[in-house]
Short mmCIF file of C-alpha atoms in Angstrom, two decimals:
data_model
loop_
_atom_site.label_atom_id
_atom_site.label_comp_id
_atom_site.label_asym_id
_atom_site.label_seq_id
_atom_site.Cartn_x
_atom_site.Cartn_y
_atom_site.Cartn_z
CA MET A 15 -38.80 -43.91 -83.60
CA PRO A 16 -40.59 -44.29 -86.96
CA LEU A 17 -40.24 -41.35 -89.28
CA LEU A 18 -43.61 -39.21 -89.55
CA PRO A 19 -44.78 -39.31 -93.09
CA SER A 20 -44.25 -36.60 -95.40
CA GLN A 21 -46.86 -33.59 -95.94
CA SER A 22 -47.68 -34.88 -99.19
CA ALA A 23 -48.50 -38.06 -97.95
CA THR A 24 -50.71 -36.84 -95.08
CA ASP A 25 -51.41 -33.61 -96.05
CA GLN A 26 -50.23 -32.47 -92.62
CA PRO A 27 -47.47 -29.86 -91.79
CA ALA A 28 -44.11 -31.16 -90.93
CA LYS A 29 -44.35 -29.27 -87.06
CA ALA A 30 -47.18 -31.02 -86.27
CA ALA A 31 -46.51 -31.25 -82.24
CA ASP A 32 -47.01 -27.55 -82.55
CA THR A 33 -51.04 -28.41 -82.99
CA ASP A 34 -53.49 -29.52 -80.12
CA ALA A 35 -53.28 -32.84 -78.42
CA ASP A 36 -57.00 -33.72 -79.67
CA ALA A 37 -55.95 -32.87 -83.29
CA LEU A 38 -52.76 -35.49 -82.94
CA PHE A 39 -54.79 -38.16 -81.58
CA ALA A 40 -57.39 -37.71 -84.03
CA GLN A 41 -54.88 -37.84 -86.84
CA ALA A 42 -53.08 -41.30 -85.53
CA ARG A 43 -56.57 -42.64 -85.33
CA ILE A 44 -56.92 -41.69 -89.03
CA LEU A 45 -53.64 -43.29 -89.64
CA ALA A 46 -54.31 -46.36 -87.85
CA THR A 47 -57.56 -47.02 -89.63
CA GLN A 48 -55.81 -46.66 -93.01
CA GLY A 49 -53.08 -49.21 -92.21
CA GLU A 50 -50.28 -46.56 -91.69
CA HIS A 51 -49.26 -48.01 -88.62
CA ALA A 52 -46.09 -46.24 -88.14
CA ALA A 53 -46.82 -42.54 -88.87
CA ALA A 54 -50.07 -43.23 -86.51
CA THR A 55 -47.62 -44.44 -83.76
CA ALA A 56 -45.32 -41.19 -84.15
CA TYR A 57 -48.34 -38.99 -84.35
CA ALA A 58 -49.51 -40.70 -80.89
CA ALA A 59 -46.29 -40.06 -79.64
CA LEU A 60 -46.44 -36.19 -80.23
CA ALA A 61 -49.68 -36.09 -78.94
CA THR A 62 -48.82 -37.59 -75.68
CA ALA A 63 -45.74 -35.26 -75.44
CA ALA A 64 -48.12 -32.28 -75.92
CA PHE A 65 -50.87 -33.49 -73.71
CA THR A 66 -48.35 -34.33 -70.89
CA ALA A 67 -46.46 -30.63 -71.43
CA LYS A 68 -50.22 -28.73 -71.19
CA ALA A 69 -50.63 -31.00 -68.18
CA ALA A 70 -47.70 -29.82 -66.41
CA ALA A 71 -48.39 -25.94 -67.83
CA ALA A 72 -52.09 -26.13 -65.94
CA ALA A 73 -50.60 -27.36 -62.85
CA ALA A 74 -47.77 -24.88 -62.39
CA PRO A 75 -48.97 -22.30 -60.19
CA LEU A 76 -48.02 -18.68 -62.59
CA PRO A 77 -46.18 -16.23 -60.77
CA ILE A 78 -47.85 -13.49 -59.78
CA TYR A 79 -46.33 -10.37 -58.50
CA PRO A 80 -48.79 -7.80 -57.19
CA GLY A 81 -46.48 -5.62 -56.14
CA ASP A 82 -43.51 -3.48 -57.41
CA HIS A 83 -40.06 -3.58 -55.81
CA ALA A 84 -39.57 -0.94 -52.82
CA PRO A 85 -36.09 0.72 -51.79
CA GLU A 86 -35.20 0.19 -48.49
CA THR A 87 -35.37 3.28 -46.13
CA LEU A 88 -32.28 3.62 -43.57
CA PRO A 89 -33.69 4.02 -40.11
CA TRP A 90 -33.42 7.44 -38.46
CA CYS A 91 -29.83 8.01 -37.13
CA GLY A 92 -31.24 10.78 -34.38
CA THR A 93 -28.59 13.33 -34.45
CA CYS A 94 -30.01 15.39 -37.74
CA ARG A 95 -33.38 16.77 -38.26
CA ALA A 96 -36.69 14.99 -37.64
CA PRO A 97 -37.20 11.38 -39.16
CA ASN A 98 -39.22 12.54 -42.26
CA GLN A 99 -36.63 15.47 -42.66
CA ARG A 100 -33.36 13.53 -42.62
CA GLN A 101 -31.44 17.02 -43.35
CA THR A 102 -28.49 18.45 -41.23
CA ASP A 103 -28.80 22.09 -39.86
CA ALA A 104 -26.91 23.39 -43.20
CA ARG A 105 -30.27 21.90 -44.63
CA GLN A 106 -28.05 19.06 -46.68
CA PRO A 107 -28.90 15.62 -47.05
CA CYS A 108 -27.73 13.64 -43.75
CA PRO A 109 -24.94 11.60 -44.32
CA ARG A 110 -25.72 9.10 -41.84
CA CYS A 111 -29.30 8.12 -42.77
CA ASN A 112 -30.63 10.10 -45.97
CA SER A 113 -30.41 7.38 -48.95
CA ASP A 114 -32.95 9.43 -51.45
CA ARG A 115 -29.61 9.96 -53.37
CA LEU A 116 -28.60 6.78 -53.36
CA ARG A 117 -29.24 5.23 -57.11
CA ALA A 118 -28.70 1.64 -55.77
CA ARG A 119 -30.37 0.18 -53.29
CA ARG A 120 -31.59 -2.84 -51.71
CA CYS A 121 -35.39 -3.89 -52.11
CA ARG A 122 -37.26 -3.77 -48.82
CA TYR A 123 -39.28 -6.82 -49.60
CA CYS A 124 -37.10 -9.60 -51.31
CA ASN A 125 -33.33 -7.97 -50.49
CA VAL A 126 -32.39 -7.77 -54.42
CA TYR A 127 -30.29 -4.85 -55.27
CA LEU A 128 -32.01 -2.00 -57.19
CA GLU A 129 -31.34 0.88 -59.58
CA LYS A 130 -33.42 3.60 -60.35
CA ARG A 131 -34.00 3.95 -64.17
CA PRO A 132 -36.10 5.21 -67.11
CA VAL A 133 -37.79 1.88 -67.40
CA ASP A 134 -41.00 3.69 -69.77
CA GLY A 135 -38.71 5.91 -71.74
CA PRO A 136 -36.49 8.95 -71.44
CA ASP A 137 -39.29 11.19 -70.65
CA GLU A 138 -41.04 9.08 -68.20
CA PRO A 139 -40.44 8.84 -64.20
CA TRP A 140 -37.42 6.73 -63.37
CA ARG A 141 -38.42 3.57 -61.80
CA TRP A 142 -36.96 1.25 -59.26
CA THR A 143 -35.91 -2.29 -61.09
CA ASP A 144 -33.95 -5.36 -60.47
CA ASP A 145 -31.16 -6.75 -62.69
CA TYR A 146 -33.79 -7.94 -65.21
CA ASN A 147 -35.26 -4.42 -65.38
CA SER A 148 -38.54 -5.61 -63.84
CA ARG A 149 -40.33 -3.47 -61.21
CA SER A 150 -42.39 -6.52 -59.95
CA CYS A 151 -41.55 -7.98 -56.56
CA PRO A 152 -42.42 -11.74 -55.94
CA GLN A 153 -42.37 -10.61 -52.33
CA ALA A 154 -44.39 -7.40 -52.21
CA PRO A 155 -47.43 -7.17 -50.52
CA ASP A 156 -50.58 -7.14 -52.32
CA PRO A 157 -51.35 -3.18 -52.91
CA LEU A 158 -55.06 -4.27 -52.77
CA ALA A 159 -55.12 -6.10 -49.57
CA ASP A 160 -55.84 -4.75 -46.55
CA PRO A 161 -52.34 -4.33 -44.71
CA GLY A 162 -53.50 -3.99 -41.02
CA ASP A 163 -52.42 -1.88 -37.95
CA PRO A 164 -48.33 -1.77 -37.89
CA VAL A 165 -46.36 -2.77 -34.92
CA PRO A 166 -46.18 0.36 -32.52
CA GLU A 167 -42.71 1.40 -32.74
CA GLN A 168 -40.26 3.29 -30.26
CA ASP A 169 -41.28 7.16 -29.85
CA VAL A 170 -38.24 9.08 -31.63
CA TRP A 171 -39.44 12.15 -31.95
CA PRO A 172 -37.65 15.15 -30.29
CA GLU A 173 -39.29 16.81 -27.55
CA LYS A 174 -38.93 19.70 -29.78
CA ASN A 175 -41.04 18.65 -32.43
CA TRP A 176 -43.50 17.40 -30.21
CA ALA A 177 -43.87 20.64 -28.83
CA VAL A 178 -44.28 21.91 -32.09
CA PHE A 179 -46.92 19.37 -32.53
CA LEU A 180 -49.08 19.68 -29.77
CA LYS A 181 -48.72 23.64 -30.00
CA GLN A 182 -50.36 23.31 -33.72
CA TRP A 183 -52.87 20.60 -32.68
CA HIS A 184 -53.99 23.04 -30.28
CA GLY A 185 -54.19 26.04 -32.53
CA PHE A 186 -56.36 23.92 -35.05
CA HIS A 187 -58.49 22.15 -32.62
CA GLY A 188 -58.42 23.75 -29.42
CA SER A 189 -59.82 21.79 -26.88
CA GLU A 190 -61.68 19.74 -28.98
CA PRO A 191 -61.50 15.85 -28.47
CA VAL A 192 -60.12 14.03 -31.85
CA THR A 193 -58.90 10.23 -32.07
CA ALA A 194 -55.47 9.54 -33.61
CA SER A 195 -57.79 8.32 -37.02
CA GLN A 196 -58.65 11.84 -37.54
CA LEU A 197 -55.69 13.26 -36.78
CA THR A 198 -53.44 11.26 -39.74
CA ARG A 199 -56.15 12.57 -41.74
CA ASP A 200 -55.83 16.01 -41.03
CA MET A 201 -53.88 17.65 -43.74
CA SER A 202 -53.16 20.66 -41.90
CA LEU A 203 -51.49 18.86 -39.11
CA ARG A 204 -49.48 16.33 -41.17
CA PRO A 205 -46.53 18.25 -41.70
CA TYR A 206 -46.43 18.20 -37.66
CA LEU A 207 -47.10 14.38 -37.05
CA PRO A 208 -44.69 12.59 -35.12
CA ARG A 209 -42.96 9.65 -37.30
CA THR A 210 -41.30 6.31 -36.54
CA THR A 211 -37.85 6.09 -37.45
CA TYR A 212 -38.13 5.27 -41.38
CA GLY A 213 -40.82 8.59 -41.25
CA ASP A 214 -43.90 6.72 -41.01
CA PHE A 215 -46.97 7.39 -39.18
CA HIS A 216 -50.24 5.82 -38.50
CA ALA A 217 -53.00 6.05 -35.80
CA VAL A 218 -51.67 2.44 -33.95
CA HIS A 219 -47.83 4.56 -33.23
CA LEU A 220 -49.92 8.15 -32.03
CA THR A 221 -52.06 5.99 -30.01
CA ALA A 222 -49.28 4.51 -28.05
CA TRP A 223 -46.82 7.44 -28.41
CA PHE A 224 -49.91 9.38 -26.74
CA GLN A 225 -50.37 6.78 -23.74
CA SER A 226 -47.07 7.38 -22.75
CA ARG A 227 -47.29 10.93 -23.07
CA ALA A 228 -50.54 11.73 -21.55
CA ASP A 229 -50.71 14.00 -18.53
CA THR A 230 -47.10 15.50 -18.93
CA ASP A 231 -46.38 19.48 -19.58
CA CYS A 232 -44.37 19.47 -22.80
CA SER A 233 -42.88 23.17 -23.55
CA GLY A 234 -46.50 24.69 -21.80
CA TYR A 235 -48.91 22.29 -23.46
CA VAL A 236 -50.32 19.06 -21.96
CA LEU A 237 -51.88 15.88 -23.77
CA ARG A 238 -55.15 14.43 -22.31
CA ARG A 239 -57.75 11.67 -22.65
CA ALA A 240 -60.93 13.03 -23.30
CA GLY A 241 -63.33 10.08 -21.26
CA GLU A 242 -62.59 6.39 -21.30
CA THR A 243 -63.16 3.89 -24.11
CA THR A 244 -63.04 0.10 -24.58
CA THR A 245 -60.78 0.30 -27.31
CA ASP A 246 -57.79 2.35 -28.21
CA ASP A 247 -59.10 3.15 -31.74
CA ALA A 248 -61.57 4.92 -30.18
CA GLN A 249 -59.95 6.91 -27.94
CA ARG A 250 -60.11 10.53 -27.91
CA TRP A 251 -57.36 12.97 -26.77
CA TYR A 252 -57.41 17.16 -26.54
CA VAL A 253 -54.38 19.57 -26.22
CA ALA A 254 -54.58 21.90 -23.22
CA PRO A 255 -52.36 24.40 -21.60
CA ALA A 256 -50.50 23.48 -19.02
CA GLN A 257 -52.03 26.22 -16.64
CA ALA A 258 -55.55 25.48 -17.81
CA ALA A 259 -55.07 21.88 -17.35
CA GLY A 260 -53.87 21.99 -13.91
CA ASP A 261 -50.28 21.98 -14.52
CA THR A 262 -47.68 24.12 -12.65
#
């Protein structure tokens, strides 16, 4: 391969490959018109390589990780306090399903091991990061996208917790009909809302559980439908004392 002309002969830096492909082609044409064919060939080769690399970089999709790693949550063991508490009767973290004190856990999206580290400085909150000390997860859902409705899960809420929930519901709302979506936004009822095995709640879960528990006496309270609707989303519910509801 012919050597590049020296900087003094061509008035170009030795690292011309770092410049734009168009500038390299232009310099190759100038050298060719001046009769310096070896140098022109070298610049043309550099321009071709620069153009090829630029095209390849443009064609390759940039890795966009819209969400962060999230540590997996252990499903509720069913023996300790409710799924959102995960405590023993002695108010200690449950050794079977409470993973809050574990500093190393897998990501629920990409399954890599995560560790809780002070990423942004010693005085900043600790974050769950991977082996590269990165919070970005390639399989995390877009936090700005609509997550959609989750698949209803099995009702694992203990009967005594359901009894407390229905009692609090009636205490706050009486016999006023409300939808499951309204209940999830009710901050006064949020501590009592039934949860999934992972400690979450959603209107879809509540609606499915309400349908299976409707018209059943639960420690003196009965969950009732308020009229018929065409969609589960619009179904309204209310709680009444068992005797007032006509149950004995």
